[in-house]
Amino acid sequence: MLADSGLLQDLQRFANSPAGNPFCLYGDPAYPHRIYLQTPFRNRALTAPMIVFNQSMSTVRESIEWLFNDIVNYFKFMDFKKNLKISLSSVGKMYVVCAILRNALTCLYPNQTSQYFNLDPPTLQDYFA
């Protein structure tokens, strides 16, 4: 699925800072480790800095999972396992709309993730600008 998505090629083309430094995504261990796609260190003797990296990124990744959980909790029909059929529904479009609506709710009522990182969400006007 990763190869079919063209994501790695798009990251190579578009995910660089103005100074040319690469931005990267962080994925779970199922993904290949690349410059633009970072993953936990695994399958080898881990050094102390590698262990610290894995632990710190695991904490951040867990906070991102809270957001996915929020979407399913607020929009029960988005529970893929129970309700959606990938080839029979516009799952991707529905998910994006639900994510935008959930973000709008976060602008009004800060969520667990914004509180965890001690960040105020933007106003609705700024979010939709």
mmCIF file of N, CA and C in Angstrom:
data_model
loop_
_atom_site.group_PDB
_atom_site.id
_atom_site.type_symbol
_atom_site.label_atom_id
_atom_site.label_comp_id
_atom_site.label_asym_id
_atom_site.label_seq_id
_atom_site.Cartn_x
_atom_site.Cartn_y
_atom_site.Cartn_z
ATOM 1 N N MET A 1 0.830 -1.176 0.000
ATOM 2 C CA MET A 1 0.000 0.000 0.000
ATOM 3 C C MET A 1 0.888 1.258 0.000
ATOM 4 N N LEU A 2 1.985 1.240 0.759
ATOM 5 C CA LEU A 2 2.880 2.398 0.782
ATOM 6 C C LEU A 2 3.446 2.676 -0.603
ATOM 7 N N ALA A 3 3.876 1.636 -1.289
ATOM 8 C CA ALA A 3 4.430 1.805 -2.638
ATOM 9 C C ALA A 3 3.366 2.354 -3.593
ATOM 10 N N ASP A 4 2.158 1.832 -3.512
ATOM 11 C CA ASP A 4 1.076 2.286 -4.392
ATOM 12 C C ASP A 4 0.680 3.734 -4.122
ATOM 13 N N SER A 5 0.851 4.189 -2.889
ATOM 14 C CA SER A 5 0.415 5.542 -2.529
ATOM 15 C C SER A 5 1.296 6.632 -3.137
ATOM 16 N N GLY A 6 2.545 6.314 -3.421
ATOM 17 C CA GLY A 6 3.473 7.323 -3.929
ATOM 18 C C GLY A 6 3.948 8.285 -2.847
ATOM 19 N N LEU A 7 3.663 7.960 -1.582
ATOM 20 C CA LEU A 7 3.992 8.854 -0.475
ATOM 21 C C LEU A 7 5.489 9.137 -0.379
ATOM 22 N N LEU A 8 6.318 8.117 -0.470
ATOM 23 C CA LEU A 8 7.757 8.339 -0.333
ATOM 24 C C LEU A 8 8.292 9.264 -1.422
ATOM 25 N N GLN A 9 7.813 9.108 -2.641
ATOM 26 C CA GLN A 9 8.235 9.983 -3.733
ATOM 27 C C GLN A 9 7.759 11.421 -3.496
ATOM 28 N N ASP A 10 6.515 11.566 -3.005
ATOM 29 C CA ASP A 10 5.991 12.903 -2.716
ATOM 30 C C ASP A 10 6.781 13.566 -1.589
ATOM 31 N N LEU A 11 7.136 12.799 -0.571
ATOM 32 C CA LEU A 11 7.929 13.358 0.517
ATOM 33 C C LEU A 11 9.283 13.842 0.004
ATOM 34 N N GLN A 12 9.902 13.048 -0.856
ATOM 35 C CA GLN A 12 11.194 13.438 -1.427
ATOM 36 C C GLN A 12 11.089 14.750 -2.196
ATOM 37 N N ARG A 13 10.005 14.935 -2.917
ATOM 38 C CA ARG A 13 9.828 16.133 -3.743
ATOM 39 C C ARG A 13 9.420 17.360 -2.937
ATOM 40 N N PHE A 14 8.584 17.170 -1.911
ATOM 41 C CA PHE A 14 7.943 18.314 -1.274
ATOM 42 C C PHE A 14 8.272 18.532 0.207
ATOM 43 N N ALA A 15 8.867 17.562 0.877
ATOM 44 C CA ALA A 15 9.036 17.652 2.335
ATOM 45 C C ALA A 15 10.441 18.092 2.722
ATOM 46 N N ASN A 16 10.782 19.309 2.334
ATOM 47 C CA ASN A 16 12.083 19.869 2.689
ATOM 48 C C ASN A 16 11.892 21.294 3.196
ATOM 49 N N SER A 17 12.707 21.668 4.161
ATOM 50 C CA SER A 17 12.666 23.032 4.677
ATOM 51 C C SER A 17 13.239 23.972 3.620
ATOM 52 N N PRO A 18 13.046 25.282 3.784
ATOM 53 C CA PRO A 18 13.649 26.223 2.832
ATOM 54 C C PRO A 18 15.172 26.068 2.725
ATOM 55 N N ALA A 19 15.805 25.586 3.802
ATOM 56 C CA ALA A 19 17.260 25.367 3.782
ATOM 57 C C ALA A 19 17.630 24.038 3.138
ATOM 58 N N GLY A 20 16.610 23.247 2.750
ATOM 59 C CA GLY A 20 16.872 21.969 2.096
ATOM 60 C C GLY A 20 16.925 20.772 3.030
ATOM 61 N N ASN A 21 16.684 20.991 4.320
ATOM 62 C CA ASN A 21 16.686 19.878 5.268
ATOM 63 C C ASN A 21 15.390 19.085 5.150
ATOM 64 N N PRO A 22 15.472 17.752 5.199
ATOM 65 C CA PRO A 22 14.257 16.951 5.036
ATOM 66 C C PRO A 22 13.362 16.973 6.274
ATOM 67 N N PHE A 23 12.057 17.078 6.031
ATOM 68 C CA PHE A 23 11.067 16.839 7.068
ATOM 69 C C PHE A 23 10.756 15.357 7.001
ATOM 70 N N CYS A 24 10.318 14.770 8.109
ATOM 71 C CA CYS A 24 10.010 13.344 8.063
ATOM 72 C C CYS A 24 8.736 13.033 8.825
ATOM 73 N N LEU A 25 8.156 11.915 8.457
ATOM 74 C CA LEU A 25 7.020 11.357 9.169
ATOM 75 C C LEU A 25 7.555 10.259 10.067
ATOM 76 N N TYR A 26 6.819 9.960 11.106
ATOM 77 C CA TYR A 26 7.202 8.862 12.000
ATOM 78 C C TYR A 26 6.130 7.794 11.900
ATOM 79 N N GLY A 27 6.537 6.582 11.595
ATOM 80 C CA GLY A 27 5.588 5.484 11.442
ATOM 81 C C GLY A 27 5.898 4.340 12.379
ATOM 82 N N ASP A 28 5.029 3.363 12.378
ATOM 83 C CA ASP A 28 5.263 2.210 13.238
ATOM 84 C C ASP A 28 6.279 1.265 12.592
ATOM 85 N N PRO A 29 6.687 0.211 13.312
ATOM 86 C CA PRO A 29 7.749 -0.665 12.814
ATOM 87 C C PRO A 29 7.430 -1.398 11.514
ATOM 88 N N ALA A 30 6.184 -1.401 11.084
ATOM 89 C CA ALA A 30 5.841 -2.096 9.841
ATOM 90 C C ALA A 30 6.385 -1.370 8.614
ATOM 91 N N TYR A 31 6.676 -0.079 8.749
ATOM 92 C CA TYR A 31 7.168 0.707 7.619
ATOM 93 C C TYR A 31 8.679 0.605 7.487
ATOM 94 N N PRO A 32 9.197 0.806 6.275
ATOM 95 C CA PRO A 32 10.654 0.809 6.106
ATOM 96 C C PRO A 32 11.241 2.115 6.643
ATOM 97 N N HIS A 33 12.446 2.042 7.159
ATOM 98 C CA HIS A 33 13.132 3.236 7.666
ATOM 99 C C HIS A 33 13.769 3.964 6.490
ATOM 100 N N ARG A 34 13.387 5.219 6.279
ATOM 101 C CA ARG A 34 13.903 6.046 5.197
ATOM 102 C C ARG A 34 14.190 7.443 5.737
ATOM 103 N N ILE A 35 14.855 8.268 4.967
ATOM 104 C CA ILE A 35 15.142 9.633 5.410
ATOM 105 C C ILE A 35 13.846 10.367 5.733
ATOM 106 N N TYR A 36 12.835 10.209 4.896
ATOM 107 C CA TYR A 36 11.579 10.927 5.070
ATOM 108 C C TYR A 36 10.545 10.148 5.872
ATOM 109 N N LEU A 37 10.873 8.933 6.249
ATOM 110 C CA LEU A 37 9.956 8.092 7.014
ATOM 111 C C LEU A 37 10.760 7.402 8.117
ATOM 112 N N GLN A 38 10.657 7.933 9.315
ATOM 113 C CA GLN A 38 11.398 7.392 10.454
ATOM 114 C C GLN A 38 10.561 6.338 11.161
ATOM 115 N N THR A 39 11.235 5.362 11.713
ATOM 116 C CA THR A 39 10.579 4.274 12.445
ATOM 117 C C THR A 39 11.395 3.975 13.699
ATOM 118 N N PRO A 40 10.831 3.211 14.626
ATOM 119 C CA PRO A 40 11.607 2.864 15.817
ATOM 120 C C PRO A 40 12.822 2.000 15.446
ATOM 121 N N PHE A 41 13.850 2.098 16.250
ATOM 122 C CA PHE A 41 14.986 1.190 16.090
ATOM 123 C C PHE A 41 14.535 -0.191 16.532
ATOM 124 N N ARG A 42 14.970 -1.230 15.805
ATOM 125 C CA ARG A 42 14.523 -2.593 16.114
ATOM 126 C C ARG A 42 15.523 -3.614 15.580
ATOM 127 N N ASN A 43 15.319 -4.858 15.994
ATOM 128 C CA ASN A 43 16.054 -6.024 15.479
ATOM 129 C C ASN A 43 17.573 -5.912 15.584
ATOM 130 N N ARG A 44 18.071 -5.247 16.581
ATOM 131 C CA ARG A 44 19.511 -5.186 16.784
ATOM 132 C C ARG A 44 19.782 -4.788 18.223
ATOM 133 N N ALA A 45 21.031 -4.867 18.609
ATOM 134 C CA ALA A 45 21.397 -4.419 19.950
ATOM 135 C C ALA A 45 21.231 -2.907 19.999
ATOM 136 N N LEU A 46 20.362 -2.441 20.864
ATOM 137 C CA LEU A 46 20.056 -1.016 20.928
ATOM 138 C C LEU A 46 20.992 -0.304 21.900
ATOM 139 N N THR A 47 21.487 0.835 21.470
ATOM 140 C CA THR A 47 22.298 1.666 22.345
ATOM 141 C C THR A 47 21.363 2.478 23.248
ATOM 142 N N ALA A 48 21.920 3.098 24.267
ATOM 143 C CA ALA A 48 21.102 3.918 25.176
ATOM 144 C C ALA A 48 20.382 5.047 24.431
ATOM 145 N N PRO A 49 21.048 5.787 23.507
ATOM 146 C CA PRO A 49 20.310 6.829 22.771
ATOM 147 C C PRO A 49 19.182 6.260 21.906
ATOM 148 N N MET A 50 19.367 5.070 21.347
ATOM 149 C CA MET A 50 18.301 4.441 20.550
ATOM 150 C C MET A 50 17.101 4.107 21.424
ATOM 151 N N ILE A 51 17.356 3.619 22.621
ATOM 152 C CA ILE A 51 16.277 3.289 23.550
ATOM 153 C C ILE A 51 15.521 4.549 23.950
ATOM 154 N N VAL A 52 16.247 5.622 24.247
ATOM 155 C CA VAL A 52 15.616 6.897 24.608
ATOM 156 C C VAL A 52 14.768 7.410 23.447
ATOM 157 N N PHE A 53 15.292 7.336 22.215
ATOM 158 C CA PHE A 53 14.543 7.758 21.031
ATOM 159 C C PHE A 53 13.247 6.958 20.916
ATOM 160 N N ASN A 54 13.339 5.641 21.017
ATOM 161 C CA ASN A 54 12.145 4.800 20.901
ATOM 162 C C ASN A 54 11.111 5.145 21.965
ATOM 163 N N GLN A 55 11.561 5.359 23.188
ATOM 164 C CA GLN A 55 10.630 5.678 24.271
ATOM 165 C C GLN A 55 9.967 7.044 24.063
ATOM 166 N N SER A 56 10.759 8.034 23.671
ATOM 167 C CA SER A 56 10.188 9.377 23.492
ATOM 168 C C SER A 56 9.221 9.406 22.312
ATOM 169 N N MET A 57 9.557 8.724 21.245
ATOM 170 C CA MET A 57 8.666 8.713 20.087
ATOM 171 C C MET A 57 7.416 7.889 20.357
ATOM 172 N N SER A 58 7.532 6.870 21.177
ATOM 173 C CA SER A 58 6.367 6.066 21.538
ATOM 174 C C SER A 58 5.341 6.919 22.276
ATOM 175 N N THR A 59 5.809 7.789 23.139
ATOM 176 C CA THR A 59 4.917 8.682 23.876
ATOM 177 C C THR A 59 4.186 9.625 22.927
ATOM 178 N N VAL A 60 4.911 10.197 21.979
ATOM 179 C CA VAL A 60 4.295 11.110 21.016
ATOM 180 C C VAL A 60 3.306 10.357 20.137
ATOM 181 N N ARG A 61 3.699 9.164 19.697
ATOM 182 C CA ARG A 61 2.819 8.369 18.843
ATOM 183 C C ARG A 61 1.524 8.022 19.564
ATOM 184 N N GLU A 62 1.616 7.740 20.848
ATOM 185 C CA GLU A 62 0.423 7.435 21.630
ATOM 186 C C GLU A 62 -0.528 8.627 21.640
ATOM 187 N N SER A 63 -0.001 9.830 21.745
ATOM 188 C CA SER A 63 -0.860 11.015 21.748
ATOM 189 C C SER A 63 -1.562 11.201 20.403
ATOM 190 N N ILE A 64 -0.924 10.805 19.325
ATOM 191 C CA ILE A 64 -1.558 10.879 18.005
ATOM 192 C C ILE A 64 -2.701 9.871 17.923
ATOM 193 N N GLU A 65 -2.510 8.713 18.536
ATOM 194 C CA GLU A 65 -3.571 7.704 18.541
ATOM 195 C C GLU A 65 -4.803 8.196 19.286
ATOM 196 N N TRP A 66 -4.616 9.090 20.265
ATOM 197 C CA TRP A 66 -5.773 9.670 20.945
ATOM 198 C C TRP A 66 -6.651 10.394 19.938
ATOM 199 N N LEU A 67 -6.025 11.080 18.974
ATOM 200 C CA LEU A 67 -6.789 11.823 17.969
ATOM 201 C C LEU A 67 -7.611 10.891 17.084
ATOM 202 N N PHE A 68 -7.000 9.781 16.656
ATOM 203 C CA PHE A 68 -7.746 8.812 15.851
ATOM 204 C C PHE A 68 -8.924 8.260 16.660
ATOM 205 N N ASN A 69 -8.688 8.001 17.927
ATOM 206 C CA ASN A 69 -9.743 7.497 18.800
ATOM 207 C C ASN A 69 -10.857 8.530 18.955
ATOM 208 N N ASP A 70 -10.485 9.823 19.059
ATOM 209 C CA ASP A 70 -11.489 10.884 19.149
ATOM 210 C C ASP A 70 -12.435 10.867 17.955
ATOM 211 N N ILE A 71 -11.882 10.687 16.779
ATOM 212 C CA ILE A 71 -12.709 10.705 15.570
ATOM 213 C C ILE A 71 -13.726 9.570 15.604
ATOM 214 N N VAL A 72 -13.289 8.388 15.976
ATOM 215 C CA VAL A 72 -14.205 7.244 16.033
ATOM 216 C C VAL A 72 -15.230 7.426 17.151
ATOM 217 N N ASN A 73 -14.827 8.028 18.265
ATOM 218 C CA ASN A 73 -15.771 8.245 19.371
ATOM 219 C C ASN A 73 -16.810 9.306 19.047
ATOM 220 N N TYR A 74 -16.414 10.359 18.349
ATOM 221 C CA TYR A 74 -17.361 11.424 18.018
ATOM 222 C C TYR A 74 -18.222 11.083 16.804
ATOM 223 N N PHE A 75 -17.684 10.283 15.911
ATOM 224 C CA PHE A 75 -18.397 9.916 14.679
ATOM 225 C C PHE A 75 -18.436 8.396 14.602
ATOM 226 N N LYS A 76 -19.387 7.816 15.302
ATOM 227 C CA LYS A 76 -19.453 6.355 15.467
ATOM 228 C C LYS A 76 -19.508 5.605 14.131
ATOM 229 N N PHE A 77 -20.078 6.211 13.109
ATOM 230 C CA PHE A 77 -20.161 5.528 11.817
ATOM 231 C C PHE A 77 -18.794 5.344 11.181
ATOM 232 N N MET A 78 -17.746 6.000 11.723
ATOM 233 C CA MET A 78 -16.403 5.860 11.177
ATOM 234 C C MET A 78 -15.658 4.658 11.747
ATOM 235 N N ASP A 79 -16.314 3.850 12.564
ATOM 236 C CA ASP A 79 -15.684 2.647 13.106
ATOM 237 C C ASP A 79 -15.613 1.622 11.974
ATOM 238 N N PHE A 80 -14.463 1.573 11.312
ATOM 239 C CA PHE A 80 -14.283 0.754 10.107
ATOM 240 C C PHE A 80 -14.689 -0.694 10.306
ATOM 241 N N LYS A 81 -14.268 -1.271 11.407
ATOM 242 C CA LYS A 81 -14.483 -2.699 11.621
ATOM 243 C C LYS A 81 -15.959 -3.052 11.701
ATOM 244 N N LYS A 82 -16.757 -2.113 12.225
ATOM 245 C CA LYS A 82 -18.162 -2.420 12.433
ATOM 246 C C LYS A 82 -19.067 -1.955 11.298
ATOM 247 N N ASN A 83 -18.713 -0.833 10.664
ATOM 248 C CA ASN A 83 -19.692 -0.208 9.784
ATOM 249 C C ASN A 83 -19.301 -0.025 8.333
ATOM 250 N N LEU A 84 -18.043 0.171 8.048
ATOM 251 C CA LEU A 84 -17.672 0.585 6.707
ATOM 252 C C LEU A 84 -17.129 -0.549 5.859
ATOM 253 N N LYS A 85 -17.417 -0.476 4.606
ATOM 254 C CA LYS A 85 -16.891 -1.420 3.625
ATOM 255 C C LYS A 85 -16.023 -0.610 2.678
ATOM 256 N N ILE A 86 -14.734 -0.871 2.686
ATOM 257 C CA ILE A 86 -13.766 -0.058 1.956
ATOM 258 C C ILE A 86 -14.168 0.143 0.494
ATOM 259 N N SER A 87 -14.568 -0.885 -0.188
ATOM 260 C CA SER A 87 -14.869 -0.745 -1.614
ATOM 261 C C SER A 87 -16.293 -0.241 -1.878
ATOM 262 N N LEU A 88 -17.117 -0.146 -0.842
ATOM 263 C CA LEU A 88 -18.499 0.285 -1.029
ATOM 264 C C LEU A 88 -18.788 1.678 -0.479
ATOM 265 N N SER A 89 -17.829 2.278 0.212
ATOM 266 C CA SER A 89 -18.021 3.595 0.814
ATOM 267 C C SER A 89 -16.854 4.500 0.443
ATOM 268 N N SER A 90 -17.081 5.800 0.474
ATOM 269 C CA SER A 90 -16.001 6.770 0.264
ATOM 270 C C SER A 90 -15.303 7.000 1.600
ATOM 271 N N VAL A 91 -14.639 5.961 2.090
ATOM 272 C CA VAL A 91 -14.063 5.975 3.423
ATOM 273 C C VAL A 91 -13.074 7.122 3.598
ATOM 274 N N GLY A 92 -12.176 7.315 2.647
ATOM 275 C CA GLY A 92 -11.172 8.360 2.766
ATOM 276 C C GLY A 92 -11.790 9.739 2.883
ATOM 277 N N LYS A 93 -12.753 10.042 2.030
ATOM 278 C CA LYS A 93 -13.402 11.356 2.061
ATOM 279 C C LYS A 93 -14.175 11.550 3.359
ATOM 280 N N MET A 94 -14.876 10.509 3.787
ATOM 281 C CA MET A 94 -15.639 10.602 5.027
ATOM 282 C C MET A 94 -14.706 10.851 6.210
ATOM 283 N N TYR A 95 -13.565 10.179 6.231
ATOM 284 C CA TYR A 95 -12.628 10.330 7.337
ATOM 285 C C TYR A 95 -12.058 11.751 7.372
ATOM 286 N N VAL A 96 -11.700 12.292 6.225
ATOM 287 C CA VAL A 96 -11.152 13.647 6.161
ATOM 288 C C VAL A 96 -12.170 14.661 6.678
ATOM 289 N N VAL A 97 -13.422 14.521 6.268
ATOM 290 C CA VAL A 97 -14.470 15.440 6.737
ATOM 291 C C VAL A 97 -14.630 15.327 8.252
ATOM 292 N N CYS A 98 -14.641 14.108 8.768
ATOM 293 C CA CYS A 98 -14.766 13.919 10.217
ATOM 294 C C CYS A 98 -13.565 14.503 10.959
ATOM 295 N N ALA A 99 -12.367 14.364 10.398
ATOM 296 C CA ALA A 99 -11.167 14.925 11.027
ATOM 297 C C ALA A 99 -11.252 16.453 11.067
ATOM 298 N N ILE A 100 -11.727 17.063 9.991
ATOM 299 C CA ILE A 100 -11.875 18.529 9.957
ATOM 300 C C ILE A 100 -12.897 18.977 11.007
ATOM 301 N N LEU A 101 -14.014 18.258 11.093
ATOM 302 C CA LEU A 101 -15.037 18.607 12.082
ATOM 303 C C LEU A 101 -14.524 18.405 13.505
ATOM 304 N N ARG A 102 -13.762 17.332 13.719
ATOM 305 C CA ARG A 102 -13.196 17.086 15.059
ATOM 306 C C ARG A 102 -12.192 18.172 15.419
ATOM 307 N N ASN A 103 -11.390 18.604 14.444
ATOM 308 C CA ASN A 103 -10.455 19.698 14.696
ATOM 309 C C ASN A 103 -11.204 20.978 15.054
ATOM 310 N N ALA A 104 -12.327 21.224 14.384
ATOM 311 C CA ALA A 104 -13.135 22.399 14.693
ATOM 312 C C ALA A 104 -13.653 22.321 16.135
ATOM 313 N N LEU A 105 -14.077 21.139 16.553
ATOM 314 C CA LEU A 105 -14.512 20.974 17.942
ATOM 315 C C LEU A 105 -13.369 21.247 18.916
ATOM 316 N N THR A 106 -12.167 20.833 18.544
ATOM 317 C CA THR A 106 -11.004 21.084 19.389
ATOM 318 C C THR A 106 -10.738 22.577 19.528
ATOM 319 N N CYS A 107 -11.021 23.348 18.480
ATOM 320 C CA CYS A 107 -10.874 24.804 18.572
ATOM 321 C C CYS A 107 -11.795 25.374 19.641
ATOM 322 N N LEU A 108 -12.962 24.789 19.794
ATOM 323 C CA LEU A 108 -13.938 25.261 20.771
ATOM 324 C C LEU A 108 -13.705 24.681 22.156
ATOM 325 N N TYR A 109 -13.318 23.402 22.201
ATOM 326 C CA TYR A 109 -13.118 22.678 23.461
ATOM 327 C C TYR A 109 -11.810 21.896 23.356
ATOM 328 N N PRO A 110 -10.722 22.382 23.959
ATOM 329 C CA PRO A 110 -9.432 21.696 23.831
ATOM 330 C C PRO A 110 -9.540 20.206 24.169
ATOM 331 N N ASN A 111 -8.819 19.397 23.401
ATOM 332 C CA ASN A 111 -8.869 17.954 23.601
ATOM 333 C C ASN A 111 -7.691 17.483 24.449
ATOM 334 N N GLN A 112 -7.640 16.188 24.687
ATOM 335 C CA GLN A 112 -6.614 15.573 25.522
ATOM 336 C C GLN A 112 -5.212 15.850 24.980
ATOM 337 N N THR A 113 -5.054 15.825 23.672
ATOM 338 C CA THR A 113 -3.740 16.023 23.065
ATOM 339 C C THR A 113 -3.253 17.451 23.272
ATOM 340 N N SER A 114 -4.120 18.437 23.039
ATOM 341 C CA SER A 114 -3.703 19.832 23.236
ATOM 342 C C SER A 114 -3.379 20.089 24.707
ATOM 343 N N GLN A 115 -4.118 19.477 25.602
ATOM 344 C CA GLN A 115 -3.848 19.636 27.027
ATOM 345 C C GLN A 115 -2.540 18.941 27.422
ATOM 346 N N TYR A 116 -2.285 17.772 26.868
ATOM 347 C CA TYR A 116 -1.066 17.022 27.166
ATOM 348 C C TYR A 116 0.178 17.828 26.782
ATOM 349 N N PHE A 117 0.127 18.488 25.609
ATOM 350 C CA PHE A 117 1.261 19.273 25.135
ATOM 351 C C PHE A 117 1.198 20.732 25.605
ATOM 352 N N ASN A 118 0.165 21.068 26.416
ATOM 353 C CA ASN A 118 -0.003 22.410 26.961
ATOM 354 C C ASN A 118 -0.030 23.463 25.849
ATOM 355 N N LEU A 119 -0.822 23.172 24.816
ATOM 356 C CA LEU A 119 -0.962 24.075 23.678
ATOM 357 C C LEU A 119 -2.420 24.487 23.528
ATOM 358 N N ASP A 120 -2.629 25.759 23.308
ATOM 359 C CA ASP A 120 -3.978 26.230 23.028
ATOM 360 C C ASP A 120 -4.285 26.008 21.558
ATOM 361 N N PRO A 121 -5.437 25.427 21.242
ATOM 362 C CA PRO A 121 -5.802 25.273 19.824
ATOM 363 C C PRO A 121 -6.090 26.637 19.208
ATOM 364 N N PRO A 122 -6.051 26.724 17.885
ATOM 365 C CA PRO A 122 -6.373 27.995 17.229
ATOM 366 C C PRO A 122 -7.859 28.316 17.369
ATOM 367 N N THR A 123 -8.217 29.537 17.073
ATOM 368 C CA THR A 123 -9.633 29.890 17.040
ATOM 369 C C THR A 123 -10.248 29.239 15.793
ATOM 370 N N LEU A 124 -11.567 29.153 15.784
ATOM 371 C CA LEU A 124 -12.244 28.623 14.590
ATOM 372 C C LEU A 124 -11.925 29.468 13.360
ATOM 373 N N GLN A 125 -11.873 30.774 13.542
ATOM 374 C CA GLN A 125 -11.583 31.662 12.427
ATOM 375 C C GLN A 125 -10.185 31.383 11.861
ATOM 376 N N ASP A 126 -9.218 31.225 12.739
ATOM 377 C CA ASP A 126 -7.853 30.918 12.275
ATOM 378 C C ASP A 126 -7.776 29.532 11.638
ATOM 379 N N TYR A 127 -8.471 28.565 12.221
ATOM 380 C CA TYR A 127 -8.418 27.193 11.678
ATOM 381 C C TYR A 127 -8.983 27.142 10.258
ATOM 382 N N PHE A 128 -10.074 27.842 10.009
ATOM 383 C CA PHE A 128 -10.694 27.778 8.697
ATOM 384 C C PHE A 128 -10.218 28.870 7.734
ATOM 385 N N ALA A 129 -9.238 29.675 8.170
ATOM 386 C CA ALA A 129 -8.712 30.732 7.300
ATOM 387 C C ALA A 129 -7.835 30.165 6.200
#
